[in-house]
Short mmCIF file of C-alpha atoms (C1' of nucleotides) in Angstrom, two decimals:
data_model
loop_
_atom_site.label_atom_id
_atom_site.label_comp_id
_atom_site.label_asym_id
_atom_site.label_seq_id
_atom_site.Cartn_x
_atom_site.Cartn_y
_atom_site.Cartn_z
CA MET A 257 107.49 -29.12 -34.18
CA GLY A 258 106.97 -31.08 -37.71
CA SER A 259 104.80 -33.47 -35.72
CA LEU A 260 101.62 -31.51 -34.51
CA ASP A 261 98.96 -33.96 -36.83
CA ARG A 262 95.35 -33.72 -37.25
CA SER A 263 95.28 -36.98 -34.98
CA LEU A 264 95.88 -34.96 -32.29
CA ILE A 265 92.64 -33.32 -32.10
CA ALA A 266 90.34 -35.49 -34.41
CA GLY A 267 87.08 -37.04 -32.14
CA LEU A 268 86.91 -34.28 -29.82
CA PRO A 269 83.72 -33.18 -29.11
CA VAL A 270 84.87 -29.73 -30.46
CA PHE A 271 85.60 -30.69 -33.74
CA GLU A 272 83.15 -32.96 -34.50
CA GLY A 273 81.75 -31.74 -37.94
CA VAL A 274 85.26 -30.55 -39.12
CA ALA A 275 86.40 -31.82 -42.55
CA ALA A 276 89.89 -33.91 -42.51
CA ALA A 277 90.96 -31.39 -44.46
CA ASP A 278 90.13 -28.41 -42.55
CA LEU A 279 91.00 -30.05 -39.07
CA ASP A 280 94.53 -30.10 -41.29
CA ARG A 281 94.39 -25.89 -41.79
CA ILE A 282 93.45 -25.87 -38.32
CA VAL A 283 96.11 -27.83 -36.49
CA GLY A 284 98.88 -26.60 -39.03
CA GLN A 285 98.25 -22.82 -37.57
CA ALA A 286 99.01 -23.94 -34.14
CA ARG A 287 101.30 -24.22 -31.31
CA SER A 288 101.84 -26.62 -28.71
CA LEU A 289 103.31 -25.99 -25.80
CA ARG A 290 103.88 -27.30 -22.14
CA ILE A 291 103.31 -25.84 -18.64
CA ALA A 292 105.07 -27.22 -15.95
CA LYS A 293 102.91 -27.84 -13.06
CA ASP A 294 102.04 -24.80 -10.80
CA GLN A 295 102.65 -22.34 -13.83
CA PRO A 296 100.18 -20.05 -15.46
CA VAL A 297 98.47 -20.43 -19.25
CA PHE A 298 96.86 -17.12 -19.07
CA GLU A 299 96.41 -14.36 -16.03
CA GLN A 300 93.52 -12.07 -15.65
CA GLU A 301 93.25 -8.47 -17.51
CA GLN A 302 95.74 -10.17 -19.46
CA GLU A 303 95.72 -9.55 -23.32
CA ALA A 304 93.81 -12.46 -24.65
CA HIS A 305 96.53 -12.88 -27.58
CA SER A 306 95.57 -16.78 -27.87
CA PHE A 307 93.06 -19.36 -27.54
CA PHE A 308 93.91 -22.96 -26.19
CA LEU A 309 93.02 -26.32 -26.53
CA LEU A 310 93.88 -28.77 -23.68
CA LEU A 311 95.69 -31.79 -24.64
CA ASP A 312 97.09 -33.42 -21.58
CA GLY A 313 96.65 -32.24 -17.87
CA HIS A 314 94.32 -30.56 -15.40
CA VAL A 315 94.08 -26.46 -15.42
CA ARG A 316 92.70 -24.87 -12.57
CA VAL A 317 90.65 -21.57 -13.58
CA MET A 318 90.24 -18.87 -10.96
CA LYS A 319 89.17 -15.37 -10.30
CA SER A 320 90.74 -12.99 -8.00
CA THR A 321 88.92 -10.27 -6.03
CA PRO A 322 90.93 -7.30 -4.78
CA ASP A 323 90.23 -8.73 -1.10
CA GLY A 324 92.29 -11.47 -1.88
CA HIS A 325 89.79 -14.08 -2.02
CA GLU A 326 89.89 -16.72 -4.69
CA VAL A 327 87.66 -18.62 -6.41
CA THR A 328 87.77 -21.19 -8.70
CA VAL A 329 85.84 -21.28 -11.36
CA ARG A 330 86.17 -24.07 -12.73
CA TYR A 331 89.05 -27.16 -13.99
CA ILE A 332 89.78 -27.81 -17.90
CA SER A 333 90.31 -31.70 -18.67
CA PRO A 334 91.73 -32.76 -22.01
CA GLY A 335 89.98 -31.93 -25.31
CA GLU A 336 88.93 -28.20 -23.86
CA LEU A 337 89.04 -25.30 -25.63
CA MET A 338 90.17 -22.67 -22.73
CA GLY A 339 90.84 -18.31 -22.96
CA ILE A 340 88.33 -18.45 -25.43
CA ALA A 341 87.80 -14.34 -24.78
CA HIS A 342 87.54 -13.74 -28.33
CA ALA A 343 84.80 -15.95 -29.35
CA LEU A 344 82.56 -13.77 -26.23
CA GLY A 345 83.95 -10.21 -27.46
CA ARG A 346 86.28 -9.80 -24.52
CA THR A 347 89.97 -8.86 -25.38
CA THR A 348 91.48 -9.78 -22.04
CA TYR A 349 91.18 -13.02 -20.04
CA PRO A 350 88.34 -12.95 -17.72
CA ALA A 351 90.29 -15.02 -14.88
CA ASN A 352 93.64 -16.99 -13.89
CA ALA A 353 94.52 -20.49 -15.63
CA ILE A 354 97.24 -22.31 -13.94
CA ALA A 355 98.41 -26.09 -14.85
CA ALA A 356 97.47 -28.35 -11.68
CA VAL A 357 100.02 -30.73 -13.03
CA ASP A 358 102.63 -30.74 -16.36
CA CYS A 359 100.25 -29.61 -19.41
CA VAL A 360 100.31 -30.25 -23.00
CA ALA A 361 98.08 -27.94 -25.02
CA LEU A 362 97.53 -26.72 -28.65
CA ALA A 363 97.44 -22.34 -28.49
CA TRP A 364 96.23 -20.29 -31.90
CA PRO A 365 96.69 -16.32 -31.62
CA SER A 366 93.23 -14.86 -31.69
CA GLN A 367 93.05 -12.91 -34.36
CA LEU A 368 92.65 -16.32 -36.12
CA TRP A 369 88.82 -16.55 -34.96
CA PRO A 370 87.30 -14.53 -36.83
CA THR A 371 88.67 -16.70 -39.58
CA PHE A 372 88.03 -20.22 -37.86
CA ALA A 373 84.37 -18.88 -37.06
CA ALA A 374 83.84 -17.73 -40.59
CA ASP A 375 85.53 -20.98 -42.50
CA PHE A 376 84.52 -24.01 -40.10
CA PRO A 377 80.96 -23.64 -38.84
CA SER A 378 80.92 -26.98 -37.34
CA PHE A 379 83.43 -25.89 -35.20
CA THR A 380 81.79 -22.46 -34.27
CA THR A 381 78.82 -24.01 -33.61
CA ASN A 382 80.74 -25.84 -31.15
CA THR A 383 82.57 -23.70 -29.75
CA TYR A 384 78.84 -21.75 -28.74
CA LYS A 385 77.62 -24.79 -27.20
CA THR A 386 80.87 -25.47 -25.29
CA VAL A 387 80.22 -21.79 -24.03
CA GLY A 388 76.59 -22.64 -23.44
CA SER A 389 77.43 -25.36 -20.92
CA ARG A 390 79.85 -23.25 -18.80
CA LEU A 391 76.81 -21.02 -19.13
CA GLN A 392 74.21 -23.64 -17.96
CA ASP A 393 77.39 -24.71 -15.33
CA ALA A 394 77.46 -20.57 -13.55
CA HIS A 395 73.93 -20.71 -12.93
CA THR A 396 73.63 -24.32 -11.34
CA ARG A 397 76.56 -22.89 -9.13
CA VAL A 398 74.43 -19.87 -8.69
CA ILE A 399 71.26 -22.17 -7.63
CA GLU A 400 73.89 -24.16 -5.43
CA MET A 401 75.15 -21.58 -3.85
CA SER A 402 72.51 -20.36 -2.95
CA THR A 403 70.10 -22.74 -2.41
CA GLU A 404 72.47 -25.71 -0.72
CA GLN A 405 74.09 -26.25 3.11
CA VAL A 406 78.00 -26.74 2.85
CA ASP A 407 77.77 -30.49 2.78
CA GLN A 408 75.52 -30.74 -0.29
CA ARG A 409 77.68 -28.10 -2.37
CA VAL A 410 81.03 -29.63 -1.26
CA ALA A 411 79.28 -33.32 -2.10
CA HIS A 412 78.37 -32.19 -5.49
CA ALA A 413 81.98 -30.33 -6.26
CA LEU A 414 83.47 -33.82 -5.55
CA LEU A 415 80.85 -35.54 -7.72
CA LYS A 416 81.30 -33.55 -10.47
CA LEU A 417 85.09 -33.87 -10.29
CA VAL A 418 84.67 -37.55 -10.00
CA LYS A 419 82.88 -37.12 -13.18
CA GLN A 420 85.21 -35.27 -14.91
CA THR A 421 88.66 -36.63 -13.94
CA GLY A 422 87.56 -39.74 -12.55
CA LYS A 423 90.20 -43.01 -12.40
CA LYS A 424 89.15 -46.18 -10.67
CA THR A 425 91.40 -47.87 -8.51
CA GLU A 426 90.63 -50.60 -6.08
CA GLU A 427 89.30 -48.50 -3.60
CA GLY A 428 87.40 -46.38 -6.01
CA ILE A 429 87.19 -43.47 -7.91
CA LEU A 430 90.17 -41.36 -7.41
CA ILE A 431 89.96 -37.48 -8.72
CA ASN A 432 92.75 -37.79 -10.76
CA PHE A 433 94.92 -34.70 -10.06
CA PRO A 434 96.60 -32.98 -6.37
CA ILE A 435 93.86 -31.31 -4.88
CA SER A 436 93.88 -29.67 -1.19
CA ARG A 437 91.07 -28.79 0.84
CA GLN A 438 91.79 -25.29 0.18
CA ASP A 439 91.08 -26.18 -3.53
CA ILE A 440 87.78 -27.86 -2.74
CA ALA A 441 86.70 -24.76 -0.58
CA GLU A 442 87.59 -22.25 -3.08
CA MET A 443 85.57 -24.00 -5.35
CA THR A 444 82.19 -24.51 -2.75
CA GLY A 445 82.58 -21.14 -0.90
CA THR A 446 83.61 -22.26 2.52
CA THR A 447 86.74 -22.67 4.71
CA LEU A 448 89.48 -25.52 4.43
CA HIS A 449 88.14 -26.10 8.27
CA THR A 450 84.87 -27.12 6.73
CA VAL A 451 86.16 -29.28 4.17
CA SER A 452 88.42 -31.35 6.59
CA ARG A 453 85.89 -31.53 8.98
CA LEU A 454 83.47 -32.88 6.12
CA LEU A 455 86.16 -35.42 4.39
CA SER A 456 86.99 -36.83 8.20
CA ALA A 457 82.92 -37.50 8.73
CA TRP A 458 82.52 -39.01 5.48
CA GLU A 459 85.69 -40.84 5.63
CA ASP A 460 84.76 -42.37 8.75
CA GLN A 461 81.55 -43.53 7.52
CA GLY A 462 83.46 -45.23 4.56
CA LEU A 463 82.33 -43.42 1.50
CA VAL A 464 85.72 -41.46 0.96
CA LYS A 465 89.30 -42.26 1.03
CA SER A 466 91.51 -38.95 1.26
CA GLY A 467 95.18 -38.26 1.83
CA ARG A 468 97.41 -35.17 1.56
CA GLN A 469 95.82 -33.38 -2.09
CA LYS A 470 94.52 -36.65 -2.92
CA VAL A 471 90.32 -37.46 -2.86
CA THR A 472 89.04 -41.13 -3.75
CA VAL A 473 85.41 -41.38 -3.45
CA VAL A 474 84.60 -44.45 -2.44
CA GLU A 475 80.33 -44.67 -2.05
CA PRO A 476 79.39 -42.51 -4.78
CA HIS A 477 75.91 -43.51 -4.58
CA GLN A 478 75.79 -42.33 -1.06
CA LEU A 479 77.61 -39.12 -1.42
CA LEU A 480 74.74 -38.05 -4.10
CA LEU A 481 72.16 -38.99 -1.13
CA ILE A 482 74.03 -36.32 1.14
CA ALA A 483 74.26 -34.14 -2.25
CA GLU A 484 70.65 -33.91 -3.14
CA GLY A 485 70.24 -33.82 0.77
CA ARG A 486 67.99 -36.95 1.08
CA VAL A 487 70.67 -38.10 4.38
CA GLU A 488 70.49 -37.03 7.51
CA LYS A 489 73.44 -35.83 8.88
CA SER A 490 74.92 -37.68 11.61
CA MET B 288 50.49 -6.52 -38.02
CA GLY B 289 52.11 -3.84 -41.05
CA SER B 290 52.95 -1.81 -38.09
CA LEU B 291 56.11 -3.87 -37.69
CA ASP B 292 59.36 -1.42 -38.90
CA ARG B 293 62.97 -1.35 -38.53
CA SER B 294 62.75 1.79 -36.61
CA LEU B 295 61.59 -0.29 -33.57
CA ILE B 296 65.15 -1.90 -33.21
CA ALA B 297 67.47 0.08 -34.98
CA GLY B 298 69.29 1.45 -32.79
CA LEU B 299 69.90 -1.04 -30.23
CA PRO B 300 73.19 -2.87 -29.00
CA VAL B 301 72.30 -5.99 -30.80
CA PHE B 302 71.53 -4.65 -33.82
CA GLU B 303 74.83 -2.72 -34.05
CA GLY B 304 76.24 -2.72 -37.48
CA VAL B 305 73.89 -4.42 -38.85
CA ALA B 306 72.45 -2.45 -42.61
CA ALA B 307 69.19 -1.21 -43.03
CA ALA B 308 67.89 -3.66 -45.62
CA ASP B 309 69.09 -6.70 -43.23
CA LEU B 310 67.30 -5.11 -39.98
CA ASP B 311 64.14 -4.81 -42.28
CA ARG B 312 64.57 -8.92 -43.50
CA ILE B 313 64.93 -9.41 -39.49
CA VAL B 314 62.09 -7.12 -38.44
CA GLY B 315 59.75 -8.78 -41.43
CA GLN B 316 59.98 -11.86 -40.02
CA ALA B 317 59.48 -11.21 -36.26
CA ARG B 318 56.34 -11.26 -34.64
CA SER B 319 55.07 -8.99 -31.99
CA LEU B 320 53.11 -9.96 -28.85
CA ARG B 321 52.64 -8.68 -25.37
CA ILE B 322 52.49 -10.39 -22.15
CA ALA B 323 50.49 -9.21 -19.32
CA LYS B 324 52.17 -8.94 -15.94
CA ASP B 325 53.47 -12.17 -14.03
CA GLN B 326 52.65 -14.34 -17.10
CA PRO B 327 55.27 -16.79 -18.40
CA VAL B 328 57.33 -15.35 -21.78
CA PHE B 329 58.51 -18.54 -21.94
CA GLU B 330 58.55 -21.92 -18.85
CA GLN B 331 61.75 -24.07 -18.29
CA GLU B 332 62.34 -27.64 -19.73
CA GLN B 333 59.85 -26.08 -22.88
CA GLU B 334 60.70 -26.66 -26.18
CA ALA B 335 62.48 -23.48 -27.20
CA HIS B 336 60.14 -22.33 -30.14
CA SER B 337 61.55 -18.98 -30.37
CA PHE B 338 63.43 -16.43 -29.03
CA PHE B 339 62.61 -12.90 -28.25
CA LEU B 340 63.93 -9.11 -27.78
CA LEU B 341 61.91 -7.37 -25.24
CA LEU B 342 60.98 -4.13 -26.22
CA ASP B 343 59.45 -2.51 -23.45
CA GLY B 344 58.72 -3.55 -19.69
CA HIS B 345 60.71 -5.99 -17.43
CA VAL B 346 61.05 -9.47 -17.38
CA ARG B 347 62.15 -11.59 -14.66
CA VAL B 348 64.64 -15.11 -15.07
CA MET B 349 64.35 -17.51 -12.79
CA LYS B 350 65.21 -21.47 -12.37
CA SER B 351 63.25 -23.99 -9.86
CA THR B 352 64.69 -26.40 -8.10
CA PRO B 353 62.89 -29.66 -7.47
CA ASP B 354 62.63 -29.08 -3.39
CA GLY B 355 60.88 -25.76 -4.70
CA HIS B 356 63.30 -23.19 -4.32
CA GLU B 357 62.91 -20.42 -6.40
CA VAL B 358 66.74 -18.63 -7.54
CA THR B 359 66.06 -15.58 -10.20
CA VAL B 360 68.95 -15.61 -12.97
CA ARG B 361 68.29 -12.15 -14.07
CA TYR B 362 65.75 -9.41 -15.20
CA ILE B 363 66.04 -8.11 -18.83
CA SER B 364 65.27 -4.70 -19.80
CA PRO B 365 63.83 -3.32 -23.05
CA GLY B 366 66.78 -3.70 -26.06
CA GLU B 367 67.61 -6.81 -24.66
CA LEU B 368 67.41 -10.61 -25.85
CA MET B 369 66.12 -13.70 -24.39
CA GLY B 370 65.20 -16.86 -24.32
CA ILE B 371 68.16 -17.37 -27.25
CA ALA B 372 68.65 -21.20 -25.87
CA HIS B 373 69.23 -22.12 -29.46
CA ALA B 374 72.44 -19.87 -30.28
CA LEU B 375 73.52 -21.76 -27.49
CA GLY B 376 72.96 -25.58 -28.63
CA ARG B 377 69.99 -25.95 -26.40
CA THR B 378 66.45 -26.74 -27.53
CA THR B 379 64.49 -26.69 -24.55
CA TYR B 380 64.57 -23.63 -22.07
CA PRO B 381 66.92 -23.33 -19.52
CA ALA B 382 64.87 -20.86 -17.29
CA ASN B 383 61.29 -19.60 -16.21
CA ALA B 384 60.79 -15.92 -17.89
CA ILE B 385 57.86 -13.96 -16.22
CA ALA B 386 56.60 -10.79 -17.10
CA ALA B 387 57.43 -7.94 -13.92
CA VAL B 388 54.67 -5.39 -15.38
CA ASP B 389 53.09 -5.92 -18.88
CA CYS B 390 55.52 -6.35 -21.53
CA VAL B 391 56.05 -6.04 -25.65
CA ALA B 392 58.45 -8.17 -27.37
CA LEU B 393 59.29 -9.04 -30.47
CA ALA B 394 59.54 -13.08 -30.75
CA TRP B 395 61.35 -15.17 -34.12
CA PRO B 396 60.76 -18.84 -34.27
CA SER B 397 64.18 -20.57 -33.55
CA GLN B 398 65.01 -22.43 -36.74
CA LEU B 399 65.53 -18.45 -37.99
CA TRP B 400 68.81 -18.75 -35.80
CA PRO B 401 70.98 -20.57 -38.24
CA THR B 402 69.79 -18.68 -40.89
CA PHE B 403 70.30 -14.90 -38.98
CA ALA B 404 73.71 -16.31 -37.59
CA ALA B 405 75.03 -16.90 -41.56
CA ASP B 406 73.30 -13.75 -43.12
CA PHE B 407 74.03 -11.20 -40.40
CA PRO B 408 77.61 -11.76 -38.90
CA SER B 409 77.10 -8.69 -36.82
CA PHE B 410 74.15 -9.76 -35.42
CA THR B 411 75.81 -12.76 -34.47
CA THR B 412 78.95 -11.29 -33.21
CA ASN B 413 76.47 -8.64 -30.74
CA THR B 414 74.19 -11.56 -29.56
CA TYR B 415 77.58 -13.71 -28.58
CA LYS B 416 79.08 -10.66 -26.65
CA THR B 417 75.97 -10.46 -24.51
CA VAL B 418 76.25 -14.48 -23.84
CA GLY B 419 79.99 -13.59 -22.74
CA SER B 420 78.59 -10.45 -20.59
CA ARG B 421 75.82 -13.14 -18.64
CA LEU B 422 78.75 -15.69 -18.68
CA GLN B 423 80.40 -13.11 -16.26
CA ASP B 424 77.39 -11.58 -14.87
CA ALA B 425 77.04 -15.40 -13.84
CA HIS B 426 80.76 -15.63 -12.54
CA THR B 427 80.26 -12.86 -10.31
CA ARG B 428 77.47 -13.87 -8.96
CA VAL B 429 79.21 -17.15 -8.06
CA ILE B 430 81.81 -14.59 -6.65
CA GLU B 431 80.08 -13.05 -4.51
CA MET B 432 78.18 -15.89 -3.26
CA SER B 433 81.26 -17.25 -2.31
CA THR B 434 83.02 -14.09 -0.54
CA GLU B 435 80.67 -11.64 0.65
CA GLN B 436 77.68 -11.46 3.25
CA VAL B 437 74.31 -10.85 2.54
CA ASP B 438 74.03 -6.71 3.41
CA GLN B 439 77.43 -6.61 0.95
CA ARG B 440 75.27 -8.75 -2.24
CA VAL B 441 71.97 -6.92 -1.69
CA ALA B 442 73.74 -3.64 -1.52
CA HIS B 443 75.40 -4.93 -4.88
CA ALA B 444 71.99 -5.70 -6.18
CA LEU B 445 70.15 -2.90 -5.44
CA LEU B 446 72.84 -0.79 -7.03
CA LYS B 447 72.56 -3.63 -10.37
CA LEU B 448 69.12 -2.90 -10.56
CA VAL B 449 69.48 0.46 -10.07
CA LYS B 450 72.26 0.47 -12.62
CA GLN B 451 69.76 -1.23 -15.23
CA THR B 452 66.44 0.18 -14.67
CA GLY B 453 66.60 3.27 -12.43
CA LYS B 454 64.33 6.27 -12.46
CA LYS B 455 65.15 9.74 -11.46
CA THR B 456 62.50 10.35 -8.90
CA GLU B 457 63.05 13.96 -6.66
CA GLU B 458 63.67 11.52 -4.11
CA GLY B 459 66.66 9.27 -5.37
CA ILE B 460 66.77 6.50 -7.49
CA LEU B 461 63.84 4.13 -7.90
CA ILE B 462 63.70 0.40 -9.24
CA ASN B 463 61.53 0.84 -12.04
CA PHE B 464 59.13 -2.14 -11.20
CA PRO B 465 57.48 -3.45 -8.67
CA ILE B 466 60.07 -5.75 -6.31
CA SER B 467 59.32 -7.61 -3.22
CA ARG B 468 61.68 -8.50 -0.46
CA GLN B 469 61.13 -12.16 -1.81
CA ASP B 470 62.38 -11.02 -5.05
CA ILE B 471 65.47 -9.68 -4.16
CA ALA B 472 65.90 -12.33 -1.23
CA GLU B 473 65.77 -14.57 -4.29
CA MET B 474 68.22 -12.67 -6.43
CA THR B 475 70.65 -13.19 -3.13
CA GLY B 476 70.44 -15.86 -1.81
CA THR B 477 68.84 -15.23 1.42
CA THR B 478 65.24 -14.94 2.83
CA LEU B 479 63.03 -12.20 3.14
CA HIS B 480 63.06 -11.55 6.23
CA THR B 481 66.80 -10.65 6.36
CA VAL B 482 66.38 -8.46 3.23
CA SER B 483 63.74 -6.57 5.08
CA ARG B 484 65.83 -6.07 8.37
CA LEU B 485 68.33 -4.29 5.80
CA LEU B 486 65.96 -2.23 4.17
CA SER B 487 64.90 -1.21 7.63
CA ALA B 488 68.34 -0.68 8.94
CA TRP B 489 69.04 1.18 5.37
CA GLU B 490 65.61 3.69 5.47
CA ASP B 491 66.78 4.65 9.10
CA GLN B 492 70.35 5.51 7.92
CA GLY B 493 68.47 7.25 5.29
CA LEU B 494 69.98 5.35 2.60
CA VAL B 495 66.98 4.07 0.46
CA LYS B 496 63.21 4.54 1.07
CA SER B 497 60.59 1.85 0.23
CA GLY B 498 57.46 0.65 0.19
CA ARG B 499 55.16 -1.87 -0.58
CA GLN B 500 57.11 -3.86 -3.63
CA LYS B 501 59.07 -0.66 -3.98
CA VAL B 502 62.51 0.74 -3.62
CA THR B 503 64.35 3.85 -4.11
CA VAL B 504 67.85 4.00 -3.32
CA VAL B 505 68.75 7.49 -2.02
CA GLU B 506 72.34 7.33 -1.13
CA PRO B 507 74.08 5.07 -4.27
CA HIS B 508 77.21 5.82 -3.00
CA GLN B 509 76.78 5.14 0.78
CA LEU B 510 74.97 1.81 -0.80
CA LEU B 511 78.60 1.44 -2.72
CA LEU B 512 80.27 1.52 0.30
CA ILE B 513 78.31 -1.15 2.15
CA ALA B 514 78.75 -3.53 -1.26
CA GLU B 515 82.38 -3.42 -1.01
CA GLY B 516 82.36 -3.90 2.71
CA ARG B 517 83.95 -0.90 3.07
CA VAL B 518 81.42 0.38 6.03
CA GLU B 519 80.96 -1.32 10.23
CA LYS B 520 77.34 -2.03 10.64
CA SER B 521 75.99 -0.58 13.33
"C1'" DC C 151 117.35 -33.80 9.02
"C1'" DG C 152 114.71 -29.92 8.30
"C1'" DC C 153 110.69 -26.89 7.25
"C1'" DA C 154 107.40 -25.97 4.18
"C1'" DT C 155 102.59 -27.02 3.38
"C1'" DC C 156 98.34 -29.42 4.26
"C1'" DT C 157 95.34 -31.56 7.05
"C1'" DT C 158 93.37 -32.42 11.86
"C1'" DT C 159 90.13 -31.01 15.65
"C1'" DG C 160 88.92 -28.80 19.49
"C1'" DA C 161 86.40 -24.29 21.50
"C1'" DT C 162 84.15 -19.77 20.57
"C1'" DT C 163 81.52 -16.86 18.18
"C1'" DA C 164 78.96 -14.52 14.18
"C1'" DA C 165 75.90 -14.67 11.10
"C1'" DA C 166 71.83 -15.31 9.10
"C1'" DA C 167 68.18 -18.61 9.01
"C1'" DT C 168 63.86 -20.22 11.25
"C1'" DC C 169 60.02 -19.89 14.13
"C1'" DA C 170 56.65 -17.14 15.56
"C1'" DA C 171 53.61 -13.02 15.60
"C1'" DC C 172 51.58 -9.39 14.22
"C1'" DC C 173 51.03 -5.23 11.32
"C1'" DC C 174 49.19 -2.46 6.99
"C1'" DA C 175 47.41 -1.87 2.29
"C1'" DA C 176 45.49 -2.61 -1.57
"C1'" DG C 177 41.83 -5.07 -3.72
"C1'" DT C 178 36.99 -8.24 -3.99
"C1'" DG C 179 32.67 -8.65 -3.40
"C1'" DG C 180 28.47 -8.22 -1.08
"C1'" DC D 282 30.84 1.61 0.39
"C1'" DC D 283 32.67 -0.98 3.93
"C1'" DA D 284 33.77 -5.45 5.70
"C1'" DC D 285 37.03 -9.16 4.55
"C1'" DT D 286 40.53 -11.17 2.49
"C1'" DT D 287 45.55 -12.04 0.61
"C1'" DG D 288 49.72 -10.51 -0.06
"C1'" DG D 289 53.52 -8.54 1.51
"C1'" DG D 290 56.02 -6.47 5.38
"C1'" DT D 291 57.81 -6.01 9.70
"C1'" DT D 292 60.13 -7.15 14.12
"C1'" DG D 293 61.47 -10.02 18.28
"C1'" DA D 294 63.35 -14.51 20.26
"C1'" DT D 295 65.77 -18.58 19.27
"C1'" DT D 296 68.63 -21.91 16.96
"C1'" DT D 297 71.33 -23.38 13.77
"C1'" DT D 298 75.47 -23.85 10.77
"C1'" DA D 299 78.99 -22.67 9.34
"C1'" DA D 300 83.31 -18.72 9.94
"C1'" DT D 301 87.18 -17.64 12.96
"C1'" DC D 302 90.41 -18.73 16.41
"C1'" DA D 303 94.02 -21.39 18.22
"C1'" DA D 304 96.97 -25.12 18.25
"C1'" DA D 305 99.03 -29.55 17.15
"C1'" DG D 306 99.90 -33.28 14.11
"C1'" DA D 307 101.20 -35.29 9.44
"C1'" DT D 308 103.31 -35.68 5.48
"C1'" DG D 309 106.73 -35.46 1.99
"C1'" DC D 310 110.86 -32.47 -0.38
"C1'" DG D 311 115.03 -30.32 -0.61
#
DNA sequence: CGCATCTTTGATTAAAATCAACCCAAGTGG
DNA sequence: CCACTTGGGTTGATTTTAATCAAAGATGCG
């Protein structure tokens, strides 16, 4: 318990410009927690008691609709904040957050937010930059859904994941957590069948290698051409 | 020019909790401007020199894609902020804003944002609430695009517009600015043809009345049933 | 080994885009 | 004041895309 110290968070973009002493104060009020694979970090509509910083692992943020559809909003990578409902004037979480793998996170009680905002202006500014870029992302998603065909959207999604969590292997760049066809479908507004067909076709063309809950991008540049619609479908 | 005073903005949700004296200071630094119909308030990628408060009229915020598609992000109604790129850590505007009708707005230089944020905490909080709800809206849009059919999305869009800007008439509730089939298509990710067919069908069923750049919703409740997919298509 | 979950692939269908005309209303300018 | 032009709008026919329906294969875990 006494093992939390500022080295955990120093150097993260969200804490850029925050003084070392302030980092200590911030970390001092956090509790650390581990979340097992497939367990929730927080749940849609729940009282937003805490906000979180993911230290290790990957978390999938998703919304469920009344009629049983699931839409994946984003994946959170280490170093990112999540559950910051309070910063946006909400008192409940807007989505479900599920650990995609075993995770480690820091958590602060939500009622600390106003204090943090007042005492650590750099942290506040950085947080709102994060919010700003998430708003951007969401708008980009809307535009993609409005103007692109599924193959472009799936290609974009894979490239985004590769950029966010890609790990070099000798075969190409691996998306570094278990991800199913269904998961990709939920990110792109399509069905697992269509995703499966696309991945099969791309595998035949040597653009990707994929297996059970595993995708490796072999030719990112080719995939980008598909994402931008600059290539004929075969 | 000396005619700007706090009565213009007192009572707006964004200024809730701000002291009267502070309102004076805020208004004192604004310049007021009028924007003629179809003229831009600001443009995508431009340096974000100012942020705005719409006093009167309606502004369409839209993004253009490289390949010539236009996607409408939202309509701004009187009392709402726009162009607050700076609050989100951006230095350029993320979208185009075009006056849908003749408009009146207040504008502040963007460099005032940090000062405002420091001096008027209620204003800051309220602004981030706005940002939060726009993030919500964007996610809702993504979910709608992922899980609903066009008729549901168009119905949802009409209901949203009606709620935002609806004006009671003896025929029903009129969307209070000129809006074409094409505009609705750009809000819902479909084509003007499909929108036209839907509106024609709904007109036959007596749910809406529509004409050139004009839509009146006659039976909001019926439209809601369509929006929620709880009604068979004829 | 057996069962849960994923994945693949074929056949069919449904939804909406695209292609193609044509109509109508509202300005504009001679 | 009227002809003409332009920007919407409607509607039919056709085509495309991707969902849905259906049935088997893999894969990996307990």
